[in-house]
Structure formats: structure tokens, C-alpha cells
Short mmCIF file of C-alpha atoms and ligand atoms in Angstrom, two decimals:
data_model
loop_
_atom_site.label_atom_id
_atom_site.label_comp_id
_atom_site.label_asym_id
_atom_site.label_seq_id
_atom_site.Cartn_x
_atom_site.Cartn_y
_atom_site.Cartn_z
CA UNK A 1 51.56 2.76 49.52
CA UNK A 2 49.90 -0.61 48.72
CA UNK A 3 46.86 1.15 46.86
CA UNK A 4 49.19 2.84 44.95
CA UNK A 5 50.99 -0.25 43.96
CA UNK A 6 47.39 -1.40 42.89
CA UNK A 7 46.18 0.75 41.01
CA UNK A 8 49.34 0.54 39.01
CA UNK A 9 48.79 -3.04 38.43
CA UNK A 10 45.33 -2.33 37.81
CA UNK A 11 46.08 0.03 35.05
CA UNK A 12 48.88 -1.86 33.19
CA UNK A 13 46.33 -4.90 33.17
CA UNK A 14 43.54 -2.58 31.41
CA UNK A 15 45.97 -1.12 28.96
CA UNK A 16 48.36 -4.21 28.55
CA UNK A 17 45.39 -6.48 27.50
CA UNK A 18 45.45 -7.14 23.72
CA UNK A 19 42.33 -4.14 21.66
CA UNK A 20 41.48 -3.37 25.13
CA UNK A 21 40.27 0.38 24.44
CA UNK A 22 38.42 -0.72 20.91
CA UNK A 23 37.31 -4.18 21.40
CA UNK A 24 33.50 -4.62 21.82
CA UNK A 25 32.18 -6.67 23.96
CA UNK A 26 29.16 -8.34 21.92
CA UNK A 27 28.43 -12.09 21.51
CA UNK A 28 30.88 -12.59 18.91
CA UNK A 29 33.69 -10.80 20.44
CA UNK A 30 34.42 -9.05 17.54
CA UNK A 31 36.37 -5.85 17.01
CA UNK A 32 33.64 -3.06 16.12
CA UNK A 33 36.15 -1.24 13.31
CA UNK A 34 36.91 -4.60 11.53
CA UNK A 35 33.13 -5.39 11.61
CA UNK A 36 31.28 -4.87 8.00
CA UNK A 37 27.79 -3.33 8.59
CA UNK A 38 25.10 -3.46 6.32
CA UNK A 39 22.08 -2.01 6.97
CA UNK A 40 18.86 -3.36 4.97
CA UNK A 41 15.60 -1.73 5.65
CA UNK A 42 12.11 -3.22 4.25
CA UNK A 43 8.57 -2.00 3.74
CA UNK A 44 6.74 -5.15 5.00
CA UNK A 45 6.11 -7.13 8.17
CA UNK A 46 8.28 -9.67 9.39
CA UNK A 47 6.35 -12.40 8.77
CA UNK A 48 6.19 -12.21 5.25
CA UNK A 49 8.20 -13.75 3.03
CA UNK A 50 11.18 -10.77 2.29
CA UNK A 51 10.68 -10.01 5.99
CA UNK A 52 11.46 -13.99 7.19
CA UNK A 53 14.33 -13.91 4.14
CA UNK A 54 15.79 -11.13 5.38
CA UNK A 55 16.59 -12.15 9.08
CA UNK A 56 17.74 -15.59 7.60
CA UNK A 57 20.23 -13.95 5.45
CA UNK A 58 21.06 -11.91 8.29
CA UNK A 59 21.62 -14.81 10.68
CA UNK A 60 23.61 -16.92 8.28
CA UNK A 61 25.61 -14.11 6.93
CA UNK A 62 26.62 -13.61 10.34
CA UNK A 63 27.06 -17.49 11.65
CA UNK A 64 29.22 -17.99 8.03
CA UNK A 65 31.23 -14.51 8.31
CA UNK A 66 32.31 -15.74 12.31
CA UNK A 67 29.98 -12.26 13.27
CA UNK A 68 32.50 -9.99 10.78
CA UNK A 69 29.33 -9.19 8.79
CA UNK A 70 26.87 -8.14 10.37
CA UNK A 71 23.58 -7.13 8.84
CA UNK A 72 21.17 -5.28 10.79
CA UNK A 73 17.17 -5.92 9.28
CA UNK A 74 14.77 -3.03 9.27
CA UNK A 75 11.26 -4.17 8.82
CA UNK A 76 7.73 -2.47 8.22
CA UNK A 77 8.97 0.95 6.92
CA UNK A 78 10.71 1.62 10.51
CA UNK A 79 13.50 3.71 8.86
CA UNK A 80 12.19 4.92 5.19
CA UNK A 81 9.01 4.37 3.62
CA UNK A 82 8.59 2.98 -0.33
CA UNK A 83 9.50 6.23 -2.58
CA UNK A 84 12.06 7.01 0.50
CA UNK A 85 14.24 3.98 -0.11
CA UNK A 86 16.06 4.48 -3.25
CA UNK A 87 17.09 8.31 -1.64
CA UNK A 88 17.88 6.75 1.48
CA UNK A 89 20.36 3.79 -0.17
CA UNK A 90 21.77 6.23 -2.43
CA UNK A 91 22.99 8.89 0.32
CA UNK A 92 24.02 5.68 2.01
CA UNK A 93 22.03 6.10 4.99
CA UNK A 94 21.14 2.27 4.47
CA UNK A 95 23.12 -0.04 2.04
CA UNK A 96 20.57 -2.80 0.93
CA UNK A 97 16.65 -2.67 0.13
CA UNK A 98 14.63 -4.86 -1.65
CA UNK A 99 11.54 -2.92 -3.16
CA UNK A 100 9.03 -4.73 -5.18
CA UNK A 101 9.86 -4.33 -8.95
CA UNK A 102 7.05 -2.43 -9.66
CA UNK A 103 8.80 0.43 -7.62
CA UNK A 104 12.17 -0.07 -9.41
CA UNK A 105 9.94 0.78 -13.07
CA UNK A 106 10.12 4.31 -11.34
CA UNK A 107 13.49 4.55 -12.15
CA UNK A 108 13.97 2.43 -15.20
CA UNK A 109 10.32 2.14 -16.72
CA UNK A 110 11.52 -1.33 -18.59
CA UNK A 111 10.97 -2.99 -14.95
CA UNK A 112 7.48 -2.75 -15.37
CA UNK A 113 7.38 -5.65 -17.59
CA UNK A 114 6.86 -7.40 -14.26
CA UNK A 115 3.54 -5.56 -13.87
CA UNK A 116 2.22 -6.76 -17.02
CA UNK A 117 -1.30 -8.54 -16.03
CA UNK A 118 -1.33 -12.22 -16.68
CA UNK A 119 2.00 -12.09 -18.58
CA UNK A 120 3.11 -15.22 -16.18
CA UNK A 121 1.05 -18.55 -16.24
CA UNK A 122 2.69 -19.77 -12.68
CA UNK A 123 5.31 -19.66 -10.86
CA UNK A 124 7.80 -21.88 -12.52
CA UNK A 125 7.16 -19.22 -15.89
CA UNK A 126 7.87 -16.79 -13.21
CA UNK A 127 11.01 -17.64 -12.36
CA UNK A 128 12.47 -19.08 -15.89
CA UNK A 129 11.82 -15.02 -16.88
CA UNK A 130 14.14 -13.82 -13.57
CA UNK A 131 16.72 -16.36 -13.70
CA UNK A 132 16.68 -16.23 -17.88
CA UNK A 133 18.37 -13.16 -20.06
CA UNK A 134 15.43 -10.75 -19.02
CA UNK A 135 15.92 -11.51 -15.45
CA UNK A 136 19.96 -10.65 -15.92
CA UNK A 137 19.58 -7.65 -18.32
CA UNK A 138 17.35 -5.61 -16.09
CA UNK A 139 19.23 -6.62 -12.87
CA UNK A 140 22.14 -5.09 -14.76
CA UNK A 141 20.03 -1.84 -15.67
CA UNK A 142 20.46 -1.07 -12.67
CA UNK A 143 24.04 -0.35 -12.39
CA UNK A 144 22.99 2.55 -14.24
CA UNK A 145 21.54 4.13 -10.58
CA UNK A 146 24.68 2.96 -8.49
CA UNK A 147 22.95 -0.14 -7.42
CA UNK A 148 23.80 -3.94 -7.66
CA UNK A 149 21.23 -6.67 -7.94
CA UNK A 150 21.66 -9.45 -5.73
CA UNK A 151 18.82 -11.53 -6.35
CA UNK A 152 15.06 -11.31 -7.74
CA UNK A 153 12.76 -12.09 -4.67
CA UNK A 154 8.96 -13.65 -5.09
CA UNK A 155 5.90 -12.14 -2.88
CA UNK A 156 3.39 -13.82 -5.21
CA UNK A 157 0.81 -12.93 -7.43
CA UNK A 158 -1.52 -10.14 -6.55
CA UNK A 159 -5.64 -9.92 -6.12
CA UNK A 160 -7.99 -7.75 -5.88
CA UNK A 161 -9.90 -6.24 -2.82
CA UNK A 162 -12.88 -3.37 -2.36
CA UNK A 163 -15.64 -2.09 -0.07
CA UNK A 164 -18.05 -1.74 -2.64
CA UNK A 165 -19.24 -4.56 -4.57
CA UNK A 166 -17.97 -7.77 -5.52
CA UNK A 167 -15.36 -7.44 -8.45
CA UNK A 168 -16.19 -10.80 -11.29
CA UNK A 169 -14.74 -8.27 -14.15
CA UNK A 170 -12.60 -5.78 -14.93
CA UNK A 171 -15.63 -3.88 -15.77
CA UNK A 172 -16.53 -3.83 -12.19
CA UNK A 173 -13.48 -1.26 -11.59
CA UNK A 174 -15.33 1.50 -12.78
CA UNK A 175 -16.41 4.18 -10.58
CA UNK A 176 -14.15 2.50 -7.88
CA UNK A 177 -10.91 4.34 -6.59
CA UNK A 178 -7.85 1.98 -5.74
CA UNK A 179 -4.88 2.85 -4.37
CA UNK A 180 -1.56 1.68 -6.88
CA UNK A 181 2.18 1.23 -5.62
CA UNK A 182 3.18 3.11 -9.09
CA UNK A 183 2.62 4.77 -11.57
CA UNK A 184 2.39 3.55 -15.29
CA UNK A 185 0.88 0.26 -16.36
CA UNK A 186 -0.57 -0.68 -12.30
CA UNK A 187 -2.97 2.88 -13.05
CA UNK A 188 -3.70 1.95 -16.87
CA UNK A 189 -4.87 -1.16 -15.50
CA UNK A 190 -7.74 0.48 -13.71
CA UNK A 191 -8.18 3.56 -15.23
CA UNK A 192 -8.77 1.98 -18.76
CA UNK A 193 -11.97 0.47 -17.07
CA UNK A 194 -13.14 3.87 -15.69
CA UNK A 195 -11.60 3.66 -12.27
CA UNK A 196 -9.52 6.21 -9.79
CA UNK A 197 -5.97 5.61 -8.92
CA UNK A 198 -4.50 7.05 -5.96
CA UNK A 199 -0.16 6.69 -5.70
CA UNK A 200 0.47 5.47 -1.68
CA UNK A 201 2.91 4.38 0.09
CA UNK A 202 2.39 0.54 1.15
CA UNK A 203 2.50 1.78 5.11
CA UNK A 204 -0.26 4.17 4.64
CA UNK A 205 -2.38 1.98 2.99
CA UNK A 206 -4.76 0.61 5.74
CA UNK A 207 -5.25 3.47 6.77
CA UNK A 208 -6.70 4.71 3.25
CA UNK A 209 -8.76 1.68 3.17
CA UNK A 210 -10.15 2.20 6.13
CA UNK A 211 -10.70 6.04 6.60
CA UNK A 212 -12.22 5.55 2.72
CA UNK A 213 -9.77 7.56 1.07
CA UNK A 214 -9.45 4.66 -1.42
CA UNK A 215 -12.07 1.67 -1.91
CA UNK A 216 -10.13 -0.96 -2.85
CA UNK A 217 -6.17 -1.93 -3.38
CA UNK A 218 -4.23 -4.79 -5.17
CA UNK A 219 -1.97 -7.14 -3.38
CA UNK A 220 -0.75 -10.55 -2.74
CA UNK A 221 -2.43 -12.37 0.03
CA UNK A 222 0.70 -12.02 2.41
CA UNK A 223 0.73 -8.44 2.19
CA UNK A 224 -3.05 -8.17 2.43
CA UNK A 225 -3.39 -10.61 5.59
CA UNK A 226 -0.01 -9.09 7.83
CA UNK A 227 -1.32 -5.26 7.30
CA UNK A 228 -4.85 -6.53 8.25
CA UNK A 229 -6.49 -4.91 4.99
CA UNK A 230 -9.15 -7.85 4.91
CA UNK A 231 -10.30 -6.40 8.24
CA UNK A 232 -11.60 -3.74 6.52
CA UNK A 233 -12.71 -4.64 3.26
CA UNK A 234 -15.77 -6.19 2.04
CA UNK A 235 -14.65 -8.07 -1.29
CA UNK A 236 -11.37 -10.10 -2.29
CA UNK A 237 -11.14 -11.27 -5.77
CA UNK A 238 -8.56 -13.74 -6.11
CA UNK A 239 -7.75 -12.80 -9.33
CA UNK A 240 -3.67 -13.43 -9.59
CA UNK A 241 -3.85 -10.84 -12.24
CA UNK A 242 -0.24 -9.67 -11.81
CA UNK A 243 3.02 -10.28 -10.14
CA UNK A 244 4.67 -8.67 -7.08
CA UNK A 245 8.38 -9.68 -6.55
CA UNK A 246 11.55 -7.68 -5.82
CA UNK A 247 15.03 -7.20 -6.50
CA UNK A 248 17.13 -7.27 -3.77
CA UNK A 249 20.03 -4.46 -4.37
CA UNK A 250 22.90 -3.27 -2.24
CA UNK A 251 24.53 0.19 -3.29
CA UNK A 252 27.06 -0.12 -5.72
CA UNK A 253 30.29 2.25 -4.41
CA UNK A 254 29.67 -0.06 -1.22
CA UNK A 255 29.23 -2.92 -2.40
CA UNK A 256 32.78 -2.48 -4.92
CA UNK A 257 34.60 -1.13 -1.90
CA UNK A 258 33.78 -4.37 0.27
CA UNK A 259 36.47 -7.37 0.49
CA UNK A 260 36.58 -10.14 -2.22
CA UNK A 261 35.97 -12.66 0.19
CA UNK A 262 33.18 -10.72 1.48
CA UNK A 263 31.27 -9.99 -1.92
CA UNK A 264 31.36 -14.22 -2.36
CA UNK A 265 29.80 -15.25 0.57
CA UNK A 266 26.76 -12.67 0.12
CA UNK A 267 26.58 -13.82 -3.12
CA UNK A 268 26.46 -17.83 -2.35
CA UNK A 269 24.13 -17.03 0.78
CA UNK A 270 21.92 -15.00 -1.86
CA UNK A 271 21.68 -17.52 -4.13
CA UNK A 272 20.73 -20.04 -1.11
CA UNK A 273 18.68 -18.10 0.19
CA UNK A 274 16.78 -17.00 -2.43
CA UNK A 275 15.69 -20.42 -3.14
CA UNK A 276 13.78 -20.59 0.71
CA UNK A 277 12.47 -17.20 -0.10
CA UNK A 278 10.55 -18.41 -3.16
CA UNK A 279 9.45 -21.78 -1.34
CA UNK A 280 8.30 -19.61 1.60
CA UNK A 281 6.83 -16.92 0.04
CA UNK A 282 4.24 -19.77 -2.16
CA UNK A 283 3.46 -21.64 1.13
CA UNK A 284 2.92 -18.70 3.26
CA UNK A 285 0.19 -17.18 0.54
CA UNK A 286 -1.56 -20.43 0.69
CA UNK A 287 -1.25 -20.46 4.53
CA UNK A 288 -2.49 -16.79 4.97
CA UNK A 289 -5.29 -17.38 2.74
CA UNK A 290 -6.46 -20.33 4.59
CA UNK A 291 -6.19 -17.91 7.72
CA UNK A 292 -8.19 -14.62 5.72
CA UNK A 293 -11.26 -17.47 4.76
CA UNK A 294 -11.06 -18.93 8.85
CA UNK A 295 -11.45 -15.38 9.84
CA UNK A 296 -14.84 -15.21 7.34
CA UNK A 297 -13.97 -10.90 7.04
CA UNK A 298 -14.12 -10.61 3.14
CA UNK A 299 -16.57 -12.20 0.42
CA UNK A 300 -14.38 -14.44 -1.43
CA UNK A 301 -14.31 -15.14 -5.01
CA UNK A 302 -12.30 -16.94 -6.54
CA UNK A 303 -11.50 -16.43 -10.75
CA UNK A 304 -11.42 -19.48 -13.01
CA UNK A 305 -9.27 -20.17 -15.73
CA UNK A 306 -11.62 -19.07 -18.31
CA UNK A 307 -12.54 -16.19 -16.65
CA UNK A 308 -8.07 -15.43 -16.33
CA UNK A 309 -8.19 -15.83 -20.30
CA UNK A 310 -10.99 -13.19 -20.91
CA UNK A 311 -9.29 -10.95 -18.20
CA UNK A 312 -6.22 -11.33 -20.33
CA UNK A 313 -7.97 -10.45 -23.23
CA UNK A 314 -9.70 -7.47 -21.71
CA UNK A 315 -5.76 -5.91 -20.21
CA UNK A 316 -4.97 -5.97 -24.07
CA UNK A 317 -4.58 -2.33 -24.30
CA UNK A 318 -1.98 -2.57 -21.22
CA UNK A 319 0.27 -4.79 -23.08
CA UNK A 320 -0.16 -2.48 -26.46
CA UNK A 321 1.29 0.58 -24.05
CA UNK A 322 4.43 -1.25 -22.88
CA UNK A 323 4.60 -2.05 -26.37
CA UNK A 324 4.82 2.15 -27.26
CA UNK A 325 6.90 2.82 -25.17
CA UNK A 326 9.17 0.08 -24.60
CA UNK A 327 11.72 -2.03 -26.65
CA UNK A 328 9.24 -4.54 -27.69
CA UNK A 329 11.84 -7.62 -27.84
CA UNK A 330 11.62 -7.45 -24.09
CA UNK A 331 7.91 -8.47 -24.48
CA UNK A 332 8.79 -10.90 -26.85
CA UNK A 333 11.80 -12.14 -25.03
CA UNK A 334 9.99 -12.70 -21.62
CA UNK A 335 6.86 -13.94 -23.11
CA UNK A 336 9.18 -16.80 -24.63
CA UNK A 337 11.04 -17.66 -21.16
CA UNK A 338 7.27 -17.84 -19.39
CA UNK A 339 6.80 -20.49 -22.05
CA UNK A 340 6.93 -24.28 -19.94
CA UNK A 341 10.06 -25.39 -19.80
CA UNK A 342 9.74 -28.03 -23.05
CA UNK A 343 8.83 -24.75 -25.47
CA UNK A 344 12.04 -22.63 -24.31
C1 LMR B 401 3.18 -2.59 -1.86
O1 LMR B 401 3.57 -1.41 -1.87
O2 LMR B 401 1.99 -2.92 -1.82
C2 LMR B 401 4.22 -3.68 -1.89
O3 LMR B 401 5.16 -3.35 -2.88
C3 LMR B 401 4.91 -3.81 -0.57
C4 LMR B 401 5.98 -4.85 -0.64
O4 LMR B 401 7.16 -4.49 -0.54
O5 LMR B 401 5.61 -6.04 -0.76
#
């Protein structure tokens, strides 16, 4: 009768102990059903700037929320690829993604005032346009597609690289085919100088580059040296001709139905961490340049400033065409804010 008399204790103990049949058992002890999870998938590596971003928000959001929070990173296009995101976040099979802005002008065209070549001098002119009114009214735009805006991420500014011949000019784009992360002013760009634009997702573009189903792409050095593209091209113009950064969104009916408390410490870890992003993302393009020059792949070359203003110049017919089509006090608005700071 004694086993009997054990078992019984045995049982009472498992039932009798406090969330015994729901609590998990994972290094922060914490009951799975209260737990928030957010899932945030990504295009790029991990050791790029929004990649390294990413699992810092995710570890602080976590260390700050006592492990209540918990949001789970999915790099390098593991779960959706670019053009598959905004589906994915709005069925709410993921509930954050931060695609580059040029992506977002797929939705609401206006966001492809970030595309415009040369609009920004530097950085700082950057970042007075995302922080200023510009910044704010087209994070708010997109409200309109059941997302929220979190923050506006940096990548950097984007150059040019080919198989086929060095590029000094944007007359050397014609004849050339380059593969563009969207449509509208990233294929004017080109085509306007006789060139071939192909539309590819940002996973399948090594592979384009290297099988020769493009000859050349645009991108910022961190993008160009973590997916190995200057292993298999010939020609890098460093041209910083436009800007690739992205806006970090969470979906909206998720992001209304989560806890006050919640909402504000996302928001303050944003805002902190949004600051590292933008210092990482400048030192790791400098970095990963200095690496793509050690590994002696690619024929650099390197634009001056005079040869920026005439490639300005020679975009003119871009800036005319967001002009057409778009409300043309944006243009104004953000050409003011990218103004040093003494002008504003
Ligand atoms: C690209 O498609 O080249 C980039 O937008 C990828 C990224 O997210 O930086």
C-alpha cells in the first residue's frame, strides 16, 4: 500500500504547485499565455546594422519587460522575402518589419522622396528630414495600411557596382542592366541614361550578379560586403548617390490591442535604440569598406564633390518626375530640413 500512498503524494505535489500545468519552464520563468510575442523578420544579415539593431532591441526589450516581451528576430529573408513582408505583417503571420523606404514607396509612392539622388548632403541633413515634419507625416501615412511607425532606421548611402566597365558617369549606365529594389524613381534613375532595370528581391540578388542575369546593382557598402556581391563584381563606384534607410513598423490592430505599459517601453527602447542604430550603421560602412579594399575584389573609384554636383545636375529629370506626380511641398519641405542646421 505504500506506493499507493506515493503516488498520491506525488500527484497532489504536481497539481498543488502554483501554474503547474501552464507554466514554462524557460530562463525567465515566465508564464507562456501572459508572455507578449512579437515576431520581427528582416531581409538582411545579422551583421548589418538593422540586423545588430534588431537583436539589441530584442535583448533589452526583454531584460526591461522582466522576459514578458519577448521578441523573436528573423534575419536574412528566413521567413518572407522583400515584396512578401508587407502580406506577411498584414495577415499577422509576423508583427514587425523594417523594409527599406524605398519598398514602403510601393505602397504610398510619396516615400520615395527618400530615393531622390543626392537630395541629402550627409548624414546629419539625413536625419533633420526623418526626425523633422516630413519624417512624422509619412510615418503617419502609414496608418493608412494598418501599420505604425516606430522609428526611421539608417543603412547608409548607396553606390554603384558592375561587371562591365568602370562607371565615372551616369552616362556609363547605358547599355548596362541593374537590378533595382523598386519600381519608380530607383528605374528612372538608370533608364533615363539608356540602361535595363530588372525588379529583385534583395535575397536573390547575388545570385543575379553572378549567374549574369543583371550586370550591376546599387547598394550601401554593408549590404554589398555581408551578401558578398563584391566577390563577383568587377567595378564599385562609390558614388553615395542615394539613400537607403527604413522604417521600422509593427501592425497596427496589434500594436492598439497591446498594454499601455507595454506600447511605452517599445517606444523609449525605440527611440534609444535608434540612436546606436544610426551610430552603427555609419561606422560599420566605413569598417566594411576598409574590409571590400583589404580584400582588393573590385576596382574602386571613388566620386569627388564636383563630380556629386554634376551627377546632381545630370538626375535633374528624376527630381522633375517626383515633382509630376507628387505634392511638390514635400520636395520643398524636405529640401529645407536637409538644409545645415543654422539655415532651418
Ligand atoms: C535591398 O533590397 O537591396 C535592401 O533594401 C535590403 C535592405 O533591407 O537593406
Amino acid at each position: 500500500m505504500a506506493w499507493k500512498r506515493w503516488s498520491f503524494i506525488i500527484l497532489f505535489l504536481l497539481l498543488g504547485l502554483p501554474g503547474c500545468e501552464s507554466r514554462v519552464i524557460d530562463g525567465q520563468q515566465v508564464n507562456r499565455k501572459e508572455k507578449i510575442i512579437i515576431r520581427f523578420s528582416h531581409v538582411v544579415a545579422e551583421n548589418t546594422p538593422k540586423g545588430l539593431a534588431a537583436i539589441r532591441f530584442a535583448r533589452l526589450i526583454s531584460e526591461r519587460s522582466g522576459g514578458t516581451i519577448e521578441i523573436q528576430v528573423f534575419p536574412d529573408s528566413q521567413l518572407f522575402k522583400d515584396g512578401e513582408e508587407f502580406e506577411a505583417l498584414s495577415r499577422g503571420d509576423v508583427e514587425m518589419i523594417a523594409p527599406a523606404t524605398s519598398k514602403i514607396s510601393q505602397l504610398l509612392p510619396e516615400w520615395q522622396i527618400w530615393d531622390l539622388p543626392y537630395l541629402f548632403s550627409n548624414l546629419e541633413s539625413v536625419h533633420q528630414v526623418m526626425d523633422g515634419p516630413v519624417g512624422r507625416s509619412l510615418l503617419k501615412q502609414l496608418e493608412e495600411k494598418n501599420m505604425v511607425g516606430l522609428a526611421m532606421w539608417d543603412n547608409g548611402f548607396k553606390n554603384l557596382t558592375n561587371n562591365i566597365h568602370p562607371i565615372l558617369s551616369p552616362v556609363d549606365f547605358n547599355g548596362l542592366s541593374f537590378r533595382v529594389m523598386s519600381p519608380g524613381i530607383l528605374e528612372d534613375q538608370f533608364t533615363y541614361f539608356g540602361a535595363d532595370t530588372v525588379l529583385l528581391p534583395f535575397n536573390d540578388v547575388y545570385k543575379a550578379l553572378q549567374d549574369g542575369t543583371v550586370q550591376g546593382q546599387e547598394n550601401t557598402i554593408s549590404n554589398i560586403y555581408t551578401k558578398r556581391f563584391s566577390q563577383v563584381q568587377k567595378y564599385l563606384t562609390l558614388s553615395q548617390h542615394g539613400f537607403l534607410g527604413y522604417a521600422v513598423v509593427m501592425n497596427k490592430t496589434f500594436w492598439d490591442q497591446l498594454p499601455g505599459s507595454a506600447r511605452e517601453l517599445i517606444e523609449k527602447t525605440m527611440a534609444e535604440v535608434t540612436l546606436w542604430e544610426r551610430e552603427t550603421a555609419e561606422r560599420l560602412n566605413e569598417v566594411q569598406l576598409e574590409e571590400i579594399e583589404k580584400n582588393n575584389l573590385v576596382t574602386i573609384h571613388t566620386l569627388t564633390n564636383q563630380e556629386k554636383t554634376q551627377w546632381k545636375k545630370d538626375f535633374s529629370s528624376v527630381y522633375d518626375k517626383f515633382e509630376e506626380n507628387n505634392d511638390s511641398k514635400l520636395l520643398e519641405e524636405a529640401q529645407k530640413w536637409s538644409e545645415p542646421k543654422e539655415n532651418n
